[in-house]
Amino acid sequence: MSGFYTCIGRRSRLLSDLFYLSLRTYVRSVPYHRTLPADTERLYTEVTQSIAEPYGKTYTWEIKQTIMGLQRDEAAEAIVAALELPLTPAEYVQISTERINRVMEECQLMPDTEKIYESILGNLLKSYNSPYPWATRMKVMGTTEQRTCSILVNDLKLPCTVDEFLAKFRRDQLLCLGKAPLMQGAERLVRHLHQHQIPIALATSSGADSVEVKTKNHRELFELFGHKVMGSSDAEVKEGKPAPDIFLVAASRFPDRPDPSQCLVFEDAPNGVTAAIAAGMQAVMVPDPHIEEDQRKNATIVLRTLEDFRPEQFGLPAFST
């Protein structure tokens, strides 16, 4: 019988990094890429922009796409170069790590936060009898809190100052983020695989310290993973995504060291998908809706959410109805 493993890869979402599962059965050769879970992407974006803003630089979506899935040091080097910041990559890492940890601790961050932010801003605008146009949503996407509030107050002509709106926004997000749910379908999938004794592993480009902060509210769920590979602090991971190192290392640490062809990767980032395919694995992609179509083409299959994943397509036990 052949073994089957599943990997989930992703830098900033909980449960979205690397997930390997091993099944004692024959597996159909269908490629699948996808990342499981928690959406902390906005916080990473805000921290990056907060560092760039004093130098008159903007962290654009185009730049963001090129660094998704990279390890910490590689991402820092790419960001410093792309934005032409007067910092060394090491200085950038130090500043960003301090800010990310502080924000995550203050917000008690949990998985799928993007919808929470949308709801907070939408409700705040309702209190001013103001709509939240799609064009405005796109304009604030990826900006810092200060910039977001400035755009909303000025573009929507709200009867308040930017500081007043910002204070209300921060108050509401602290109340709401601690209640944020896991990304849709993530917990069900992890528990299903564990219940059927399918070995799973987490492979993330984040470092151990960052993973500790991000998963502290989900200790029990993350204990279901057989092992974890933290690319930014693991000596065996020589190169980050799109290189295949992190997935190959994760696979090698399963007791029976499965062949890469027996591994299934769940990814959300184009670089992660490229890494999985380069490792000789199948991949399921659950991308950010703003990722262009040509950035998705290498995935074995693309899903809207993890709820759409059908284990039986890969010879795995089907979800119980």
mmCIF file of C-alpha atoms in Angstrom, residues 50 92 125 127 155 160 219 232 264 300:
data_model
loop_
_atom_site.group_PDB
_atom_site.id
_atom_site.type_symbol
_atom_site.label_atom_id
_atom_site.label_comp_id
_atom_site.label_asym_id
_atom_site.label_seq_id
_atom_site.Cartn_x
_atom_site.Cartn_y
_atom_site.Cartn_z
ATOM 1 C CA SER A 50 4.050 51.378 8.410
ATOM 2 C CA TYR A 92 13.943 45.461 8.527
ATOM 3 C CA LEU A 125 -19.507 53.870 8.507
ATOM 4 C CA SER A 127 -22.983 54.937 12.369
ATOM 5 C CA ASP A 155 -13.130 60.350 0.513
ATOM 6 C CA CYS A 160 -15.215 63.514 12.205
ATOM 7 C CA ARG A 219 -3.131 25.196 20.964
ATOM 8 C CA SER A 232 12.735 31.042 8.989
ATOM 9 C CA LEU A 264 -0.592 16.696 -1.061
ATOM 10 C CA THR A 300 -3.407 21.052 -9.548
#
